[in-house]
Coordinates of C-alpha atoms in Angstrom, one line a residue:
M132 CA 24.7 153.1 142.0
N133 CA 26.6 150.0 142.5
I134 CA 26.0 147.1 139.4
I135 CA 24.8 144.0 140.2
Q136 CA 27.5 141.4 139.6
P137 CA 26.2 137.7 139.4
A138 CA 28.3 135.2 139.8
P139 CA 26.6 132.4 137.2
P140 CA 27.4 128.9 137.7
S141 CA 29.9 127.0 136.5
I142 CA 27.5 124.7 135.0
L143 CA 23.8 124.7 134.3
P144 CA 21.5 122.8 135.5
P145 CA 20.1 120.2 132.9
E146 CA 16.8 120.9 133.1
L147 CA 17.9 124.7 132.6
V148 CA 20.2 124.3 129.4
A149 CA 17.1 122.0 127.9
R150 CA 14.9 125.1 127.8
F151 CA 17.6 127.7 126.4
A152 CA 18.2 124.6 123.8
A153 CA 14.3 124.3 122.7
I154 CA 14.7 127.6 121.9
V155 CA 16.9 127.6 118.6
G156 CA 16.9 123.4 118.5
E157 CA 19.5 121.4 119.6
K158 CA 21.8 121.5 116.6
Y159 CA 22.5 125.4 117.4
A160 CA 23.0 124.4 121.2
V161 CA 26.9 123.7 121.3
T162 CA 28.2 121.8 124.6
D163 CA 30.8 120.2 123.4
P164 CA 34.4 121.7 124.7
Q165 CA 35.8 121.0 121.2
E166 CA 32.7 122.7 120.0
T167 CA 33.0 125.6 122.2
A168 CA 36.3 126.0 121.9
P169 CA 36.3 128.7 118.9
Y170 CA 33.9 131.0 120.9
L171 CA 36.3 130.9 124.0
T172 CA 39.1 132.4 123.2
E173 CA 40.2 136.0 120.8
E174 CA 42.9 136.3 118.1
R175 CA 45.7 137.5 119.9
G176 CA 45.0 135.4 122.7
L177 CA 45.1 137.7 125.1
F178 CA 41.5 137.0 126.6
S179 CA 40.1 133.4 126.9
G180 CA 36.7 132.5 129.0
H181 CA 34.4 129.0 129.7
S182 CA 30.8 128.6 128.8
P183 CA 28.8 126.3 129.3
L184 CA 26.3 126.6 126.5
I185 CA 27.1 128.4 123.0
L186 CA 23.6 129.2 121.3
R187 CA 22.8 129.9 117.7
P188 CA 19.9 131.9 117.0
G189 CA 18.3 132.2 113.5
S190 CA 16.3 134.9 114.2
T191 CA 14.6 138.1 116.4
A192 CA 11.9 136.3 117.8
E193 CA 15.0 133.5 119.0
V194 CA 17.0 136.2 120.5
A195 CA 13.9 137.3 122.3
A196 CA 12.8 134.1 123.8
I197 CA 17.0 133.6 124.6
C198 CA 16.7 137.1 127.0
K199 CA 13.5 136.2 128.5
L200 CA 14.0 133.4 129.4
A201 CA 17.4 134.4 131.1
T202 CA 16.1 137.5 132.8
E203 CA 13.5 134.8 134.3
T204 CA 16.3 132.7 135.6
K205 CA 19.3 134.9 135.7
T206 CA 21.4 133.8 133.7
A207 CA 24.3 136.3 132.2
L208 CA 24.8 136.3 128.4
V209 CA 27.9 137.1 126.2
P210 CA 26.5 138.4 122.8
Q211 CA 29.3 137.5 120.2
G212 CA 29.3 138.4 116.2
G213 CA 32.9 137.4 114.8
N214 CA 34.8 137.2 117.6
T215 CA 37.2 139.7 116.4
G216 CA 37.0 142.2 119.0
L217 CA 39.9 142.7 120.7
V218 CA 39.2 144.1 124.2
G219 CA 38.0 140.8 125.2
G220 CA 34.0 142.0 125.6
Q221 CA 33.1 139.6 123.5
I222 CA 34.1 136.7 125.5
P223 CA 32.8 134.7 128.4
H224 CA 34.9 135.2 131.8
N225 CA 32.6 134.3 134.2
N226 CA 30.8 131.3 132.5
E227 CA 27.9 133.2 130.7
V228 CA 26.2 132.0 127.7
V229 CA 27.4 132.9 124.9
I230 CA 24.8 134.4 122.4
S231 CA 26.4 133.6 118.7
L232 CA 24.6 136.2 115.9
R233 CA 26.1 134.2 113.3
R234 CA 22.9 132.9 112.0
L235 CA 21.4 135.9 111.3
D236 CA 23.6 136.5 107.8
K237 CA 20.6 138.1 105.8
V238 CA 20.3 140.9 103.7
R239 CA 16.4 141.9 104.3
A240 CA 16.3 144.9 101.9
V241 CA 18.2 147.1 99.2
D242 CA 16.6 150.5 98.6
T243 CA 18.7 152.0 95.9
Q244 CA 16.5 155.2 96.0
S245 CA 16.6 155.9 99.9
N246 CA 20.5 154.6 99.2
T247 CA 20.2 152.4 102.1
M248 CA 20.4 148.3 103.0
T249 CA 19.3 146.3 105.8
V250 CA 21.0 144.1 106.9
E251 CA 20.8 141.1 109.9
A252 CA 23.8 141.0 112.9
G253 CA 25.4 138.4 111.8
V254 CA 26.2 140.0 108.0
I255 CA 29.5 139.7 107.2
L256 CA 31.3 143.5 106.3
A257 CA 32.7 142.3 103.5
N258 CA 29.2 141.0 102.6
A259 CA 27.1 143.9 103.3
Q260 CA 29.9 145.8 101.4
Q261 CA 29.6 143.4 98.1
R262 CA 26.0 143.6 98.4
A263 CA 25.9 147.3 97.9
A264 CA 28.4 147.0 95.3
D265 CA 26.0 144.1 93.5
A266 CA 23.7 147.5 93.6
D267 CA 26.1 150.0 92.2
R268 CA 26.6 151.9 95.8
L269 CA 29.2 151.8 98.0
F270 CA 29.3 150.9 102.0
P271 CA 32.3 152.4 102.6
L272 CA 33.2 151.0 106.7
S273 CA 36.0 149.0 105.7
L274 CA 38.7 147.7 108.4
G275 CA 41.6 144.5 108.3
A276 CA 38.9 141.7 109.9
E277 CA 36.1 142.7 107.0
G278 CA 36.1 139.0 106.2
S279 CA 35.3 137.5 109.3
C280 CA 33.1 140.5 111.6
T281 CA 29.7 140.9 111.7
I282 CA 27.4 143.9 111.2
G283 CA 26.3 143.1 114.8
G284 CA 29.8 143.7 115.9
N285 CA 30.7 146.3 113.9
L286 CA 27.6 148.6 115.6
S287 CA 28.3 147.3 118.8
T288 CA 31.7 148.8 119.3
N289 CA 31.4 151.2 117.2
A290 CA 34.1 150.5 114.7
G291 CA 36.1 152.7 112.8
G292 CA 38.6 151.7 109.6
I293 CA 40.8 153.6 107.1
A294 CA 37.2 155.3 105.6
A295 CA 36.6 157.2 108.6
L296 CA 37.5 160.3 107.7
A297 CA 35.4 160.7 105.1
Y298 CA 32.8 158.3 105.8
G299 CA 32.6 158.4 109.7
V300 CA 33.1 155.7 111.7
A301 CA 30.0 153.0 112.1
R302 CA 27.7 155.4 114.1
D303 CA 27.6 157.6 111.4
L304 CA 26.8 154.6 109.2
V305 CA 23.5 153.8 110.4
L306 CA 19.9 154.9 110.7
G307 CA 18.0 152.7 112.3
L308 CA 18.3 149.5 114.5
E309 CA 16.3 146.6 116.2
V310 CA 17.4 145.5 119.2
V311 CA 16.5 143.1 121.9
L312 CA 16.7 144.3 125.2
A313 CA 17.7 142.1 128.7
D314 CA 14.0 141.5 129.3
G315 CA 13.2 139.8 126.0
R316 CA 11.6 143.2 124.5
I317 CA 12.2 143.9 120.9
M318 CA 12.9 147.6 120.0
H319 CA 11.6 148.2 116.4
G320 CA 14.0 151.2 115.2
L321 CA 15.2 150.3 111.5
S322 CA 14.1 153.3 110.0
S323 CA 15.3 154.4 106.9
L324 CA 14.3 158.3 107.5
K325 CA 17.4 161.0 107.5
K326 CA 15.2 163.1 109.5
D327 CA 12.8 161.8 112.6
N328 CA 13.6 164.7 115.3
T329 CA 10.9 162.7 117.9
G330 CA 12.4 162.9 121.5
Y331 CA 15.5 161.0 122.6
D332 CA 17.8 159.1 119.5
L333 CA 17.6 155.7 121.3
R334 CA 19.7 154.4 118.1
D335 CA 22.8 156.0 119.9
L336 CA 22.4 153.9 123.3
F337 CA 23.2 150.6 121.5
V338 CA 26.1 151.5 119.2
G339 CA 29.2 151.2 120.7
A340 CA 27.7 149.8 124.1
E341 CA 29.2 146.3 123.0
G342 CA 26.3 143.8 123.9
T343 CA 25.6 145.9 127.9
L344 CA 22.6 147.1 127.2
G345 CA 20.3 145.3 124.4
I346 CA 21.3 142.4 121.6
I347 CA 21.1 144.4 118.4
T348 CA 20.2 142.4 115.7
A349 CA 19.3 144.2 112.3
A350 CA 20.4 147.5 110.9
T351 CA 19.6 149.9 108.6
L352 CA 22.4 150.8 106.7
K353 CA 23.5 154.1 104.5
M354 CA 25.0 153.5 100.9
F355 CA 26.5 155.6 99.4
P356 CA 26.8 156.7 95.5
K357 CA 30.1 153.9 93.8
P358 CA 33.4 156.3 92.9
R359 CA 33.8 156.1 89.1
S360 CA 37.9 156.4 90.1
V361 CA 39.9 155.7 92.7
E362 CA 43.9 156.5 93.0
T363 CA 46.0 155.1 95.7
A364 CA 49.7 156.4 96.7
F365 CA 52.6 155.8 98.8
A366 CA 54.8 159.0 99.7
A367 CA 57.7 159.0 102.0
I368 CA 58.2 161.8 104.2
T369 CA 60.2 163.1 106.8
S370 CA 57.9 163.4 109.6
P371 CA 54.4 163.4 111.3
A372 CA 54.6 166.9 111.0
D373 CA 55.2 166.7 106.9
A374 CA 52.4 164.1 106.9
L375 CA 50.1 167.1 108.9
T376 CA 50.9 169.4 105.6
L377 CA 50.4 166.9 103.5
L378 CA 47.1 166.2 104.9
D379 CA 46.0 169.8 105.4
I380 CA 46.9 170.5 100.7
S381 CA 45.3 167.2 100.5
R382 CA 42.5 168.4 102.1
N383 CA 42.8 171.8 100.1
I384 CA 42.6 170.0 96.3
A385 CA 40.6 167.2 97.1
A386 CA 38.0 168.1 99.1
G387 CA 36.1 165.3 100.1
S388 CA 36.9 162.9 97.8
L389 CA 39.8 162.3 99.8
T390 CA 38.6 158.9 101.9
S391 CA 42.0 157.5 103.5
F392 CA 45.1 159.0 104.4
E393 CA 47.3 156.8 106.9
L394 CA 50.9 157.5 108.9
I395 CA 53.3 154.6 108.4
P396 CA 56.8 154.8 110.1
Q397 CA 59.9 152.6 108.5
I398 CA 59.4 150.5 111.4
A399 CA 56.9 148.9 109.8
I400 CA 57.7 148.6 106.4
D401 CA 60.7 146.9 108.4
F402 CA 58.7 144.5 110.0
T403 CA 56.5 144.2 107.5
V404 CA 58.8 143.3 105.0
K405 CA 60.3 140.7 106.9
H406 CA 57.8 138.9 108.6
G407 CA 54.5 139.5 106.3
P408 CA 53.1 136.9 103.2
S409 CA 54.6 138.5 100.1
I410 CA 55.1 141.9 101.3
R411 CA 57.1 144.3 99.3
A412 CA 58.4 147.8 99.9
P413 CA 56.9 150.5 97.8
L414 CA 59.9 152.3 97.3
A415 CA 63.4 151.4 96.5
D416 CA 65.2 154.2 99.3
R417 CA 64.1 154.2 102.9
H418 CA 62.6 157.0 105.0
P419 CA 61.7 157.7 108.8
W420 CA 57.5 157.8 107.6
Y421 CA 55.1 157.4 105.1
V422 CA 51.7 158.4 103.9
L423 CA 49.2 155.8 102.4
M424 CA 46.7 158.0 100.9
E425 CA 43.4 156.8 98.5
I426 CA 41.6 159.4 96.4
S427 CA 37.4 158.3 95.7
S428 CA 35.7 160.2 93.2
P429 CA 32.2 160.4 91.6
R430 CA 33.8 161.5 88.7
D431 CA 36.8 160.4 86.1
D432 CA 39.1 162.9 88.1
A433 CA 41.0 161.2 90.8
R434 CA 44.3 160.9 89.1
D435 CA 44.5 164.4 88.4
T436 CA 43.6 165.0 91.9
I437 CA 46.6 162.9 93.1
E438 CA 49.0 164.0 90.8
A439 CA 48.5 167.7 92.1
I440 CA 48.7 166.8 95.9
L441 CA 52.2 165.0 95.5
G442 CA 53.1 167.6 92.8
D443 CA 52.5 170.2 95.1
G444 CA 53.7 168.4 98.3
M445 CA 57.1 167.8 96.3
E446 CA 57.5 171.4 95.5
K447 CA 57.3 171.7 99.2
G448 CA 59.4 170.0 99.7
I449 CA 57.3 167.4 102.0
V450 CA 56.9 164.5 99.6
H451 CA 60.4 162.7 98.9
D452 CA 59.6 160.3 97.1
A453 CA 55.7 158.5 95.7
V454 CA 54.3 156.0 93.8
I455 CA 51.0 155.9 92.6
A456 CA 49.8 152.1 92.1
A457 CA 49.3 151.6 88.7
N458 CA 46.9 148.8 88.6
L459 CA 44.4 147.5 91.6
D460 CA 46.8 144.4 92.1
Q461 CA 49.4 147.5 93.4
R462 CA 46.6 148.7 94.8
N463 CA 45.4 146.2 96.7
A464 CA 49.1 145.2 97.7
F465 CA 49.7 148.6 99.7
W466 CA 46.4 148.2 101.6
K467 CA 47.9 144.4 102.1
L468 CA 51.3 146.2 104.0
R469 CA 48.6 148.2 105.6
E470 CA 46.3 145.2 107.3
V471 CA 49.8 143.2 108.3
I472 CA 51.1 146.0 110.1
S473 CA 49.9 145.0 113.6
P474 CA 50.5 141.0 112.9
A475 CA 53.8 141.8 111.8
Q476 CA 54.9 142.6 114.9
K477 CA 53.8 139.8 116.4
P478 CA 57.3 137.3 115.9
E479 CA 59.5 140.8 117.2
G480 CA 58.0 139.4 121.0
G481 CA 55.9 141.6 122.3
S482 CA 53.5 144.8 121.9
I483 CA 51.7 146.2 124.0
K484 CA 49.2 148.3 121.7
H485 CA 46.9 151.3 122.7
D486 CA 44.2 152.8 120.6
I487 CA 43.8 156.2 121.0
S488 CA 42.9 159.8 119.7
V489 CA 43.8 163.5 119.8
P490 CA 43.2 166.1 117.9
V491 CA 44.9 166.0 114.4
A492 CA 46.7 168.8 115.3
A493 CA 48.1 167.1 118.1
V494 CA 49.5 164.2 116.2
P495 CA 53.1 164.8 116.1
D496 CA 53.7 166.7 119.8
F497 CA 51.8 163.4 121.1
L498 CA 53.9 161.0 119.5
T499 CA 57.1 163.0 120.4
E500 CA 55.8 162.8 124.0
A501 CA 54.7 159.5 124.0
D502 CA 58.5 158.1 122.0
A503 CA 60.3 160.1 125.0
A504 CA 58.3 158.9 127.7
V505 CA 58.3 155.5 126.3
A506 CA 62.3 155.3 126.3
K507 CA 61.6 156.5 130.0
L508 CA 59.8 154.1 131.3
I509 CA 61.5 151.1 129.1
P510 CA 65.2 151.4 127.3
G511 CA 65.4 149.9 124.6
A512 CA 61.5 149.6 123.5
R513 CA 60.3 150.7 120.1
P514 CA 57.6 153.1 119.3
F515 CA 55.5 151.7 116.4
A516 CA 53.2 154.0 115.9
F517 CA 50.8 153.8 112.8
G518 CA 47.2 154.4 111.9
H519 CA 44.4 157.2 110.5
L520 CA 45.8 160.7 110.8
G521 CA 43.2 162.1 109.2
D522 CA 40.6 161.8 112.1
G523 CA 43.5 161.0 114.3
N524 CA 43.1 157.4 115.4
I525 CA 46.7 156.6 115.8
H526 CA 47.7 152.7 116.7
Y527 CA 50.4 153.3 119.4
N528 CA 52.2 150.0 119.7
V529 CA 55.2 149.7 121.7
S530 CA 57.6 146.5 120.5
Q531 CA 59.6 145.1 123.1
P532 CA 63.1 145.5 123.5
V533 CA 65.2 143.3 120.9
G534 CA 66.3 140.2 122.9
A535 CA 63.9 141.0 126.6
D536 CA 61.9 138.6 128.1
T537 CA 58.9 138.8 126.3
A538 CA 57.0 137.6 129.6
A539 CA 58.4 140.3 131.9
Y540 CA 57.6 143.0 129.4
L541 CA 54.0 142.1 128.7
A542 CA 54.3 142.3 132.3
R543 CA 54.8 145.9 131.9
W544 CA 51.8 146.9 130.0
H545 CA 50.0 148.7 132.4
D546 CA 52.8 150.7 133.4
M547 CA 53.3 151.6 129.7
N548 CA 49.3 152.2 129.9
D549 CA 49.8 155.0 132.4
V550 CA 52.6 156.8 130.8
V551 CA 51.4 156.8 127.1
H552 CA 47.5 158.1 128.3
A553 CA 49.2 160.3 130.7
V554 CA 50.3 162.2 127.2
V555 CA 46.5 161.0 125.1
A556 CA 45.0 163.1 128.6
K557 CA 47.9 166.1 128.3
H558 CA 45.9 166.4 124.4
G559 CA 42.5 165.9 125.3
G560 CA 42.5 163.0 123.8
S561 CA 40.9 159.6 124.2
I562 CA 41.9 156.1 125.5
S563 CA 39.5 154.2 122.9
A564 CA 39.1 155.3 119.6
E565 CA 37.6 152.3 117.5
H566 CA 37.5 149.3 119.5
G567 CA 36.0 149.7 122.4
I568 CA 36.3 149.2 126.6
G569 CA 35.7 145.4 127.1
V570 CA 37.8 144.4 129.8
L571 CA 40.9 146.1 128.9
K572 CA 40.3 149.4 128.9
R573 CA 36.8 149.0 132.0
D574 CA 38.8 149.1 134.7
E575 CA 40.9 153.1 133.1
L576 CA 37.6 154.2 132.3
P577 CA 36.2 155.5 135.4
H578 CA 39.5 157.3 135.7
V579 CA 39.2 159.6 132.0
K580 CA 35.6 159.7 131.7
D581 CA 34.1 162.4 132.8
P582 CA 32.5 161.8 136.2
V583 CA 28.6 162.9 135.6
A584 CA 29.0 161.3 132.2
F585 CA 29.9 158.1 133.9
D586 CA 27.7 158.1 136.3
I587 CA 24.6 158.8 133.6
M588 CA 26.4 155.8 132.0
R589 CA 26.1 153.3 135.0
S590 CA 21.9 154.5 135.5
I591 CA 21.3 153.5 132.1
K592 CA 23.1 150.3 132.8
H593 CA 20.7 149.9 135.3
L594 CA 17.7 151.1 133.6
L595 CA 18.0 148.7 131.0
D596 CA 19.3 145.7 132.2
P597 CA 18.8 145.8 136.2
L598 CA 19.9 142.3 136.8
N599 CA 23.3 143.0 134.9
I600 CA 22.6 140.1 132.4
M601 CA 24.2 141.6 129.4
N602 CA 27.1 140.9 129.0
P603 CA 28.4 141.5 133.1
G604 CA 31.6 142.8 133.4
K605 CA 32.5 144.6 130.6
V606 CA 33.1 148.4 129.5
L607 CA 31.1 149.3 133.2

């Protein structure tokens, strides 16, 4: 089955611009090039595009009217949240009309008895976290862009983050969705039911679909009891294999209260201290690898738990040094270091990035084999692997050799992808763990996806969006 590829005009007819603008009001229909610019480029600068019109609807009804008119006129649309995506899925590449969901920013309901919160797609993640905290609850999705990314974008890309080990990814944190389809129909699925066995789970079609099947306008999210004690530690180890052993120790002692377990190499400490804003190394001596872990407990026992983990690790010769955050400022400093790891690579020149996952037990072998493959492909390239060891999601970035030509290095992006992703495939992993497919990995997807599953995906796309006006050219 061939997906129809529309060729939108470079300039929408003025009468069509006027019809779209009438739906949202002139104030919220943006055509001035200076005002449209922030919607057309993502933060790393890898992807930029063009659009004749940015629409900023203020309600689900307005989104539905936009989609209905787009179907009538065969106008392609690109939904956008906080524009923090890393694979180009939120950028208009062929002059599509952008639908910015940022004005849909209401928290519709907070229900502490059912532990749910219903929010609109444009609610900023940090604001959703705060509304849960105000109700003495926890919304655990947490990632570096939480101050600007939106719930709709988080769900559309099935975002992961630092707490996925304990609470799961975005898909695991949503009970119901409100979705506008390509033809303007609204799927009213804002259920707060934990059990609803009435046929196909349509919710999961739209989570992770990157706006290619419909536009998420609201969601019912899960909340959790707020932890009563939280402890954070930074521990020095020798190898990823030792980190894996420490993870086993942590799970055995902490069980469900182990909420984060991040693997960090020495090169990341070097880069962040050198280039990060007021970043200090948590430990005085240098070590090959580190683990940043956090315990969040409903009881006042997190301190005892993390001390027991580190004590056991030291007795077994796995942990060589460690520090437990003495206060909130020090805890925030640990997480700030983790947050700036990726941007700290930029001053070092070109960085070819991979967001992969492999079975947790395979992480050490993956890193050894990927490092060897990279060294063979580009001698002197600097592997820079960090991330969520607890769920097998590693951000395997590779910085250019010292003194290399950045443009020439980045021209090897696909060659680097090929060798790294071959190791991922060998270990039964995924080329996209939490960032999505977008444009960056679209052409590779057919080669790594089960062919039957890929054909089903294309069939679903054709069924729900036969004109291919919903974020065309992304994912498929």
